[in-house]
Short mmCIF file of N, CA and C in Angstrom, two decimals:
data_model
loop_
_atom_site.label_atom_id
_atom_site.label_comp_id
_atom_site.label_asym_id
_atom_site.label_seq_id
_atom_site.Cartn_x
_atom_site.Cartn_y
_atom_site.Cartn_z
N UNK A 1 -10.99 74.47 70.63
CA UNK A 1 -9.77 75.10 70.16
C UNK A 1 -9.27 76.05 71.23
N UNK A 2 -7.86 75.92 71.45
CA UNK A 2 -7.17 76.95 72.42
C UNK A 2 -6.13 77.14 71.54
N UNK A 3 -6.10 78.33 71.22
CA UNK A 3 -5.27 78.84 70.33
C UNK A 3 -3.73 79.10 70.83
N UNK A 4 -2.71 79.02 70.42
CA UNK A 4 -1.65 78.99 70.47
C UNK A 4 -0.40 80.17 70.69
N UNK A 5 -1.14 81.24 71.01
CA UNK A 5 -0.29 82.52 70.92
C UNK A 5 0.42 82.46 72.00
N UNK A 6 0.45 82.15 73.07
CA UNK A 6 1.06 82.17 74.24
C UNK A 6 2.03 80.91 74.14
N UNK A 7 2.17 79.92 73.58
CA UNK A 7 2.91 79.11 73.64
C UNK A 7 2.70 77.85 74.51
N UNK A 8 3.58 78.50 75.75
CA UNK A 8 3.48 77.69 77.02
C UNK A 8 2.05 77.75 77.65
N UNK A 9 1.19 78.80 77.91
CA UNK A 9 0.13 78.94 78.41
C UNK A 9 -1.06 78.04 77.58
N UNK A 10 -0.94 78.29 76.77
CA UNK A 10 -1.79 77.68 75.72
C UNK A 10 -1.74 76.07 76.43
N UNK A 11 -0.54 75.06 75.98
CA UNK A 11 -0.42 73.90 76.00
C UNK A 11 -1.10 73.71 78.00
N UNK A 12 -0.77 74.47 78.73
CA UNK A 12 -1.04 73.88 79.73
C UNK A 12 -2.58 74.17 80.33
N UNK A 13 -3.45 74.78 79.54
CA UNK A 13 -4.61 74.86 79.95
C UNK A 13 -4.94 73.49 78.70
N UNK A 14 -4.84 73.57 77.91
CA UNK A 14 -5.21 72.17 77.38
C UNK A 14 -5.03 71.01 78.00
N UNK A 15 -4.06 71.13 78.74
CA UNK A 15 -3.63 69.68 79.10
C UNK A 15 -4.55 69.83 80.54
N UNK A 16 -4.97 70.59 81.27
CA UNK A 16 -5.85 71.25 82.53
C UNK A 16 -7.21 70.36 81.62
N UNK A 17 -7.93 70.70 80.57
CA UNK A 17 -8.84 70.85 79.74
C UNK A 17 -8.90 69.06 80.10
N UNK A 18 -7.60 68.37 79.48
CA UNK A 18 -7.80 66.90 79.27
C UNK A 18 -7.74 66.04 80.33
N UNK A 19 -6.87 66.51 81.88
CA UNK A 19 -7.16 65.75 82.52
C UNK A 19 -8.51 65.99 83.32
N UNK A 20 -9.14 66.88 83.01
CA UNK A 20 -10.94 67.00 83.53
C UNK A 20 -11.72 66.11 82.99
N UNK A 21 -11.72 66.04 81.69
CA UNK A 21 -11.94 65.23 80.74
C UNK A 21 -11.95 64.00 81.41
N UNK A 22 -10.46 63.70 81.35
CA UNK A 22 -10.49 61.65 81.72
C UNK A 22 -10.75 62.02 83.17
N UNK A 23 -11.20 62.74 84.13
CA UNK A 23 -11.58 62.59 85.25
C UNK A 23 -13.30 62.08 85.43
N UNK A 24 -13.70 62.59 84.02
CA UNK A 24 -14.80 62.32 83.86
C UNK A 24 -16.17 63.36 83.87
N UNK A 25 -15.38 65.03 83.53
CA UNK A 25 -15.99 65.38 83.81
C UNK A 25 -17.49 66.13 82.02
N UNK A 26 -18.07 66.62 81.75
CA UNK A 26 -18.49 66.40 80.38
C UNK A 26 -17.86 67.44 79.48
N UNK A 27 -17.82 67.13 78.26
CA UNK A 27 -17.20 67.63 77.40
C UNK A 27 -17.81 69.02 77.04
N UNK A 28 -19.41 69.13 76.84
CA UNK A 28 -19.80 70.30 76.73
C UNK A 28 -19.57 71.71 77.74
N UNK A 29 -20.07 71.71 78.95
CA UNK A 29 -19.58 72.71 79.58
C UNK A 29 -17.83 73.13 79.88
N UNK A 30 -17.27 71.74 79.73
CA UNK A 30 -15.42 72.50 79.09
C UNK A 30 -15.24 73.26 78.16
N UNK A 31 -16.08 72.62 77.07
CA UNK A 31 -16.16 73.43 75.94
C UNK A 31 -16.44 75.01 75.99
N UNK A 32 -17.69 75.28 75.91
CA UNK A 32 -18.25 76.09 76.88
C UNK A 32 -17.24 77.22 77.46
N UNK A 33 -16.54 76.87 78.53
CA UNK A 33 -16.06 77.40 79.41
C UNK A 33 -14.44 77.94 78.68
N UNK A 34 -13.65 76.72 77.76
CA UNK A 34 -12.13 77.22 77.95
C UNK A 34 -12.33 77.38 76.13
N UNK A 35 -13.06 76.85 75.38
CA UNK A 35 -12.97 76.97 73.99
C UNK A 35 -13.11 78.02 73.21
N UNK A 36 -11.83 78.75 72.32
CA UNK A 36 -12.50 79.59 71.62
C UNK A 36 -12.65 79.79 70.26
N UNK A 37 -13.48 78.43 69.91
CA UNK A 37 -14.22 78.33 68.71
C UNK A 37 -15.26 79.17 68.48
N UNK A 38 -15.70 79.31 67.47
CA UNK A 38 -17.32 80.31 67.51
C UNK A 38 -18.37 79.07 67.67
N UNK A 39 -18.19 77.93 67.63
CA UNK A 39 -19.44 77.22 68.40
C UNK A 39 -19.17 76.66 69.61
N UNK A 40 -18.28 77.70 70.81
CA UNK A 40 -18.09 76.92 71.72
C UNK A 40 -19.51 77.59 72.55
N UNK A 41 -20.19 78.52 72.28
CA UNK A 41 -21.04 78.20 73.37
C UNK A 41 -22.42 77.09 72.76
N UNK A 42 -22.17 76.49 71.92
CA UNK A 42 -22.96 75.34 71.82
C UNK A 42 -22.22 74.05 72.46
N UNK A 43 -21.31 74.25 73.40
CA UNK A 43 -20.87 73.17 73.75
C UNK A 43 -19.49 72.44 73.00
N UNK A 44 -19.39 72.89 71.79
CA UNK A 44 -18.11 72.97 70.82
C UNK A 44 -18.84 71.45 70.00
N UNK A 45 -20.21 72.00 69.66
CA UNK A 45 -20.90 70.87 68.74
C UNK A 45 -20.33 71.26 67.75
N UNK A 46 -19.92 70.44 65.97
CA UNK A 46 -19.55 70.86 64.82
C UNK A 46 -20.82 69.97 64.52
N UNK A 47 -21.89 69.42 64.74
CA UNK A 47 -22.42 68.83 64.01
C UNK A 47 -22.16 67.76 63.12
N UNK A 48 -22.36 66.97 61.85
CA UNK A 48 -21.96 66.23 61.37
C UNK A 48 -21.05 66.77 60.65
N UNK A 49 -19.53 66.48 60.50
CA UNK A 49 -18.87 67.27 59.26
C UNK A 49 -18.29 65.92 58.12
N UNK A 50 -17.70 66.27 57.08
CA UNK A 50 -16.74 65.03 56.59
C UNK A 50 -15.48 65.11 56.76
N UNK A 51 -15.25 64.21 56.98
CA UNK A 51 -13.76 64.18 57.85
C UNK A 51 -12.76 64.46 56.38
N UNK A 52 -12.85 64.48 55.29
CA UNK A 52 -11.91 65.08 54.40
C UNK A 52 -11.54 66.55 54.70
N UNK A 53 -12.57 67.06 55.39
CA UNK A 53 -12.60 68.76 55.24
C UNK A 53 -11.99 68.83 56.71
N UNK A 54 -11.53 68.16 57.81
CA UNK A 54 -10.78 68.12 58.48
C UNK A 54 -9.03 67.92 58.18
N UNK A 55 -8.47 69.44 59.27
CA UNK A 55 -7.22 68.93 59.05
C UNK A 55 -6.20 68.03 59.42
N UNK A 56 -5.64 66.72 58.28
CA UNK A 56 -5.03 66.11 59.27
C UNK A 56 -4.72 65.01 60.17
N UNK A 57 -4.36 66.02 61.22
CA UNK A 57 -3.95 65.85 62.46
C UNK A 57 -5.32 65.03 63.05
N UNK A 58 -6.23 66.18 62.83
CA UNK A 58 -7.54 65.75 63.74
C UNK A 58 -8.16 64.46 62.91
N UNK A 59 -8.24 64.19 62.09
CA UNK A 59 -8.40 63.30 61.00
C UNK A 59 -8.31 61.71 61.31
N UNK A 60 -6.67 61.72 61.58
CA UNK A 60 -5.99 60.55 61.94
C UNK A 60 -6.45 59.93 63.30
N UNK A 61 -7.09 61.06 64.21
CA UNK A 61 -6.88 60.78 65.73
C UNK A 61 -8.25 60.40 65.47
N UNK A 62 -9.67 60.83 65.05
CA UNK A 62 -10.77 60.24 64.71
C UNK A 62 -11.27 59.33 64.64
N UNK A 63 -10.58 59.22 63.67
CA UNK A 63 -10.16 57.57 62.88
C UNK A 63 -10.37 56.20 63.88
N UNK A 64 -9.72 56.89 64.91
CA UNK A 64 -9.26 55.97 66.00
C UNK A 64 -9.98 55.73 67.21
N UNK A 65 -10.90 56.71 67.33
CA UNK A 65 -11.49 56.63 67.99
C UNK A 65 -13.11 56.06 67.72
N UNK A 66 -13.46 55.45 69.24
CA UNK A 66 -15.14 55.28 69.27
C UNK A 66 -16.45 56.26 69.54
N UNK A 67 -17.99 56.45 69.09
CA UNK A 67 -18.60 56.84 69.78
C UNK A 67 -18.33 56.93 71.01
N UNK A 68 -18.10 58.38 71.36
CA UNK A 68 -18.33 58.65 72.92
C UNK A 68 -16.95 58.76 73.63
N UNK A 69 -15.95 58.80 72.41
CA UNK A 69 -14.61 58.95 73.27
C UNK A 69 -14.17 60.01 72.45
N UNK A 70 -12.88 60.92 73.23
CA UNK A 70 -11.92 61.94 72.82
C UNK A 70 -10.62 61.97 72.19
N UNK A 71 -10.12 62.78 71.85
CA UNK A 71 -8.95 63.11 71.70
C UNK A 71 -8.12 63.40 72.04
N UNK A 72 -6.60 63.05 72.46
CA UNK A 72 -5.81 63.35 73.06
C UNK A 72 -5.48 64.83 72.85
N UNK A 73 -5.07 65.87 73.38
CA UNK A 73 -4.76 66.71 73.09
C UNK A 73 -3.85 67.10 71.22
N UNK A 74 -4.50 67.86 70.44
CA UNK A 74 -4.03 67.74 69.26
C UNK A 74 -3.50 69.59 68.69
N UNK A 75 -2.03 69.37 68.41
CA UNK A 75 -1.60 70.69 68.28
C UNK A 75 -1.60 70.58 66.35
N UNK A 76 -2.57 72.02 66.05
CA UNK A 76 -2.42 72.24 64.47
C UNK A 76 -1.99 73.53 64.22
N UNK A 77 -2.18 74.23 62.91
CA UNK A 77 -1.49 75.12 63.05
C UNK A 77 -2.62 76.44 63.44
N UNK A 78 -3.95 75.94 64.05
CA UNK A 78 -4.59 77.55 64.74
C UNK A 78 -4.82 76.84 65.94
N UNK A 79 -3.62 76.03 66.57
CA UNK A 79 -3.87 76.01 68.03
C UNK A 79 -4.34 74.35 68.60
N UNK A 80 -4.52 74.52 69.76
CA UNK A 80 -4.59 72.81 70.58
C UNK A 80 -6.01 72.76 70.24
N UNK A 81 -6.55 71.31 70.15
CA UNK A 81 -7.83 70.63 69.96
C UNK A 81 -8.33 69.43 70.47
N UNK A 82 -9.19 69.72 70.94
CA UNK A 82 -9.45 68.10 71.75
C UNK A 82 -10.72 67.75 70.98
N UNK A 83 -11.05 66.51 70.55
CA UNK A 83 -12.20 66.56 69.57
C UNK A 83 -13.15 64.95 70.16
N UNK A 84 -14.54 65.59 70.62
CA UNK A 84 -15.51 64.27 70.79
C UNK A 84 -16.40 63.84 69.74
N UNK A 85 -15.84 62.92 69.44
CA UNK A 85 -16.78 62.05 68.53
C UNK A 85 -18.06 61.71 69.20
N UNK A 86 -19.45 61.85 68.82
CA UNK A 86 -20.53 62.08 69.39
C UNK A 86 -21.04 60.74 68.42
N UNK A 87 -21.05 61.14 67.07
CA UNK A 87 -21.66 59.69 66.54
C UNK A 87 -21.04 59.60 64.88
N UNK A 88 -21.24 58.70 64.43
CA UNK A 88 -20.91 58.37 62.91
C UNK A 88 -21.71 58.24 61.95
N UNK A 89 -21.96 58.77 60.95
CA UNK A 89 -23.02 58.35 60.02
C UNK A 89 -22.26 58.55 58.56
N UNK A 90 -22.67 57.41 57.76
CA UNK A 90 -22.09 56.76 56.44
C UNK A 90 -22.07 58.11 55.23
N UNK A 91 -21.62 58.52 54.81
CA UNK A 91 -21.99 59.67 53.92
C UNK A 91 -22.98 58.63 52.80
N UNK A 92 -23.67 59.59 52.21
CA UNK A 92 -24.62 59.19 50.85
C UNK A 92 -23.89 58.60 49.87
N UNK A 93 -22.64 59.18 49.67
CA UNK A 93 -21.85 59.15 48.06
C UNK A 93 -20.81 58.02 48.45
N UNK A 94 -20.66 57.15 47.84
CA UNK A 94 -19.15 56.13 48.28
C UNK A 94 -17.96 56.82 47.48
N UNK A 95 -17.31 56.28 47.60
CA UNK A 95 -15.70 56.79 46.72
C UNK A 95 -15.99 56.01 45.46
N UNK A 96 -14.90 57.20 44.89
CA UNK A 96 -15.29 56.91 43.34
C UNK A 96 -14.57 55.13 42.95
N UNK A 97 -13.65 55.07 44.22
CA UNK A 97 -12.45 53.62 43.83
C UNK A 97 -13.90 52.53 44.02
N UNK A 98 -14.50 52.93 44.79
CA UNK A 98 -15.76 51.59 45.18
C UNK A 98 -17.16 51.51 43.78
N UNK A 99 -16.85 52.61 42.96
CA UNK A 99 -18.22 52.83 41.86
C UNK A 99 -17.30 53.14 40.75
N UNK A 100 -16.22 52.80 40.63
CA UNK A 100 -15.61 52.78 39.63
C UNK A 100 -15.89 51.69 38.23
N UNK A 101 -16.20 50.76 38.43
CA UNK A 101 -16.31 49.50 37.40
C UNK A 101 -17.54 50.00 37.46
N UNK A 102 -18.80 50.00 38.17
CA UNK A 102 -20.09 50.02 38.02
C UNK A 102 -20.34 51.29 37.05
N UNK A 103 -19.70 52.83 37.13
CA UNK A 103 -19.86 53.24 36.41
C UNK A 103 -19.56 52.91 35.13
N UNK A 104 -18.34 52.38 34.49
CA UNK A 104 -17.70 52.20 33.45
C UNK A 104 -18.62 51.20 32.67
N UNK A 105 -19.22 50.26 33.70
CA UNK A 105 -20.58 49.20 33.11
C UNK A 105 -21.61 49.80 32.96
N UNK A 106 -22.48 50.86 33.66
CA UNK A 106 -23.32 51.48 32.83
C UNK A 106 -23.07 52.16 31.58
N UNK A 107 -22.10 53.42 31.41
CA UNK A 107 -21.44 53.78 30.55
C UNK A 107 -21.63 52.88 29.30
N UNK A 108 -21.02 51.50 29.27
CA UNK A 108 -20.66 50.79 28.08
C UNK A 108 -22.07 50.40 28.24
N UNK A 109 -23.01 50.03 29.03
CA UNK A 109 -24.32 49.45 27.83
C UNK A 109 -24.95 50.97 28.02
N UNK A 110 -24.88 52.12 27.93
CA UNK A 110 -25.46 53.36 27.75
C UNK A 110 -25.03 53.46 26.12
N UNK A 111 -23.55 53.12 25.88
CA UNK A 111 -23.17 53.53 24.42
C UNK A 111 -23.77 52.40 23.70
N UNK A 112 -23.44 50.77 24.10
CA UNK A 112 -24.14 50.06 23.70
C UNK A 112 -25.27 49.76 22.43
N UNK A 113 -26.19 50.63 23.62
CA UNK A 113 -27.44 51.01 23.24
C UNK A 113 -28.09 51.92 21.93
N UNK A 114 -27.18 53.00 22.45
CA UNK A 114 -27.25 54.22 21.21
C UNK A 114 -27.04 53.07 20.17
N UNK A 115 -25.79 52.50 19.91
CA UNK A 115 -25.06 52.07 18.99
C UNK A 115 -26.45 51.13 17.92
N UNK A 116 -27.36 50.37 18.82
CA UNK A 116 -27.94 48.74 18.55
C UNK A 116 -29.05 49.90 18.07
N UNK A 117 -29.72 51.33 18.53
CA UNK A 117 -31.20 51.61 18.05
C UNK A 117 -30.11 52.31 17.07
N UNK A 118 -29.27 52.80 16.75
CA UNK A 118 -28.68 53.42 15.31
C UNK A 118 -28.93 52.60 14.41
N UNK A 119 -28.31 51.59 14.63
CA UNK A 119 -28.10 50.06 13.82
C UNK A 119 -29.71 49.62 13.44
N UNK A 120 -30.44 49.25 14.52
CA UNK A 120 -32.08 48.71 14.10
C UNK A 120 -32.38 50.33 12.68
N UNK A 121 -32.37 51.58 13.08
CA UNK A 121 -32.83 51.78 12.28
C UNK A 121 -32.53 52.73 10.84
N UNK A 122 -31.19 52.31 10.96
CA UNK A 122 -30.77 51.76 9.32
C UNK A 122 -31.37 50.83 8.58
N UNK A 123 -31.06 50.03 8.97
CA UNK A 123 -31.62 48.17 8.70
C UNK A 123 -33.07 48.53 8.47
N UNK A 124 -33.67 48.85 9.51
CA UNK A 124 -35.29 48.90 9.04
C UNK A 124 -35.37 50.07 7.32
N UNK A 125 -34.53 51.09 7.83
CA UNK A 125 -34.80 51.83 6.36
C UNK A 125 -34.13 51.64 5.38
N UNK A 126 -33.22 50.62 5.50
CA UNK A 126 -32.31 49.86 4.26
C UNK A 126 -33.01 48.79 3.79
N UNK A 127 -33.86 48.00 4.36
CA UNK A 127 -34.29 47.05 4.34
C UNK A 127 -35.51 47.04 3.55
N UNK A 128 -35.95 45.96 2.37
CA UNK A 128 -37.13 46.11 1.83
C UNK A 128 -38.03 44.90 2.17
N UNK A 129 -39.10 45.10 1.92
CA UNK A 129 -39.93 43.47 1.95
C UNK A 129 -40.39 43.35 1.23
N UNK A 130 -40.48 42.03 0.32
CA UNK A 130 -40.43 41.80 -0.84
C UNK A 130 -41.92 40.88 -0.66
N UNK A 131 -43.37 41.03 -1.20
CA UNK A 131 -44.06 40.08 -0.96
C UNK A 131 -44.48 38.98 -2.30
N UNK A 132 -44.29 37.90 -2.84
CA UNK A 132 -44.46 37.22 -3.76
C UNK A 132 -45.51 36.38 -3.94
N UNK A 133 -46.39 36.35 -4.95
CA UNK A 133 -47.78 35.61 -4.80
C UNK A 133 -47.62 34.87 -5.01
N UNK A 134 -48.30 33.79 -4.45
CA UNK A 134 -48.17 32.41 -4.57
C UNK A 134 -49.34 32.05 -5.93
N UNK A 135 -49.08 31.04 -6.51
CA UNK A 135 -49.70 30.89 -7.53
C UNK A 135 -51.16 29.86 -6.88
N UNK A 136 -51.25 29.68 -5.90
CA UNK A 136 -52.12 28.14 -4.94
C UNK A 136 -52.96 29.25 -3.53
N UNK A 137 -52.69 30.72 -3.78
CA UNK A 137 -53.44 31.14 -2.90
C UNK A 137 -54.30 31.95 -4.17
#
């Protein structure tokens, strides 16, 4: 993050920032050096985050990108961002649109169920058994 108060100054150390970058040079010690995030002296690691809790801007450009590549310079509203995707990993939870029927199918044999042991035991305590002797036993 290079924050935006200066305007003009701002945009052109970013753009300083990106062509180092595609020159090839590494992302951490830029970081490091021009970022002023509070984890830039880790190199401007965020660790794993979920990209919902990203704003955006940075979001879309993600998206798009591969392990091991950047971001074009990205203006939000606390300033320019250049963002390296380091790696991807699947979250635990899927969306609710993908476990939607599966829930609604447990659900219905969950009520199901209640419904069939209500039912058995009525029936068992409504129910009599009648035993009749046979006249040949």
């Amino acid at each position: 993050l290079i924050k935006d108060e200066s305007n003009n100054e701002a945009g052109k150390i970013i753009e300083e920032v990106f062509q180092k970058l595609k020159s090839g040079e590494d992302f951490s010690p830029l970081a490091k050096s021009y970022s002023e995030e509070p984890n830039a002296s880790g190199g401007g690691d965020l660790g794993f985050v979920y990209i919902e809790q990203l704003q955006p801007q940075i979001r879309k450009a993600l998206l798009e990108l591969k392990v091991g590549e950047f971001t074009k310079p990205i203006l939000t509203s606390a300033g320019y961002h250049i963002v390296k995707l380091e790696a991807k990993k699947m979250s635990q939870y899927a969306p609710i649109s993908e476990v939607k029927n599966l829930i609604k199918s447990k659900l219905y044999d969950l009520k199901a169920s209640e419904i069939y042991a209500k039912w058995m035991k009525t029936t068992k305590e409504n129910i009599g058994i009648i035993i009749f002797n046979h006249p040949a036993m």
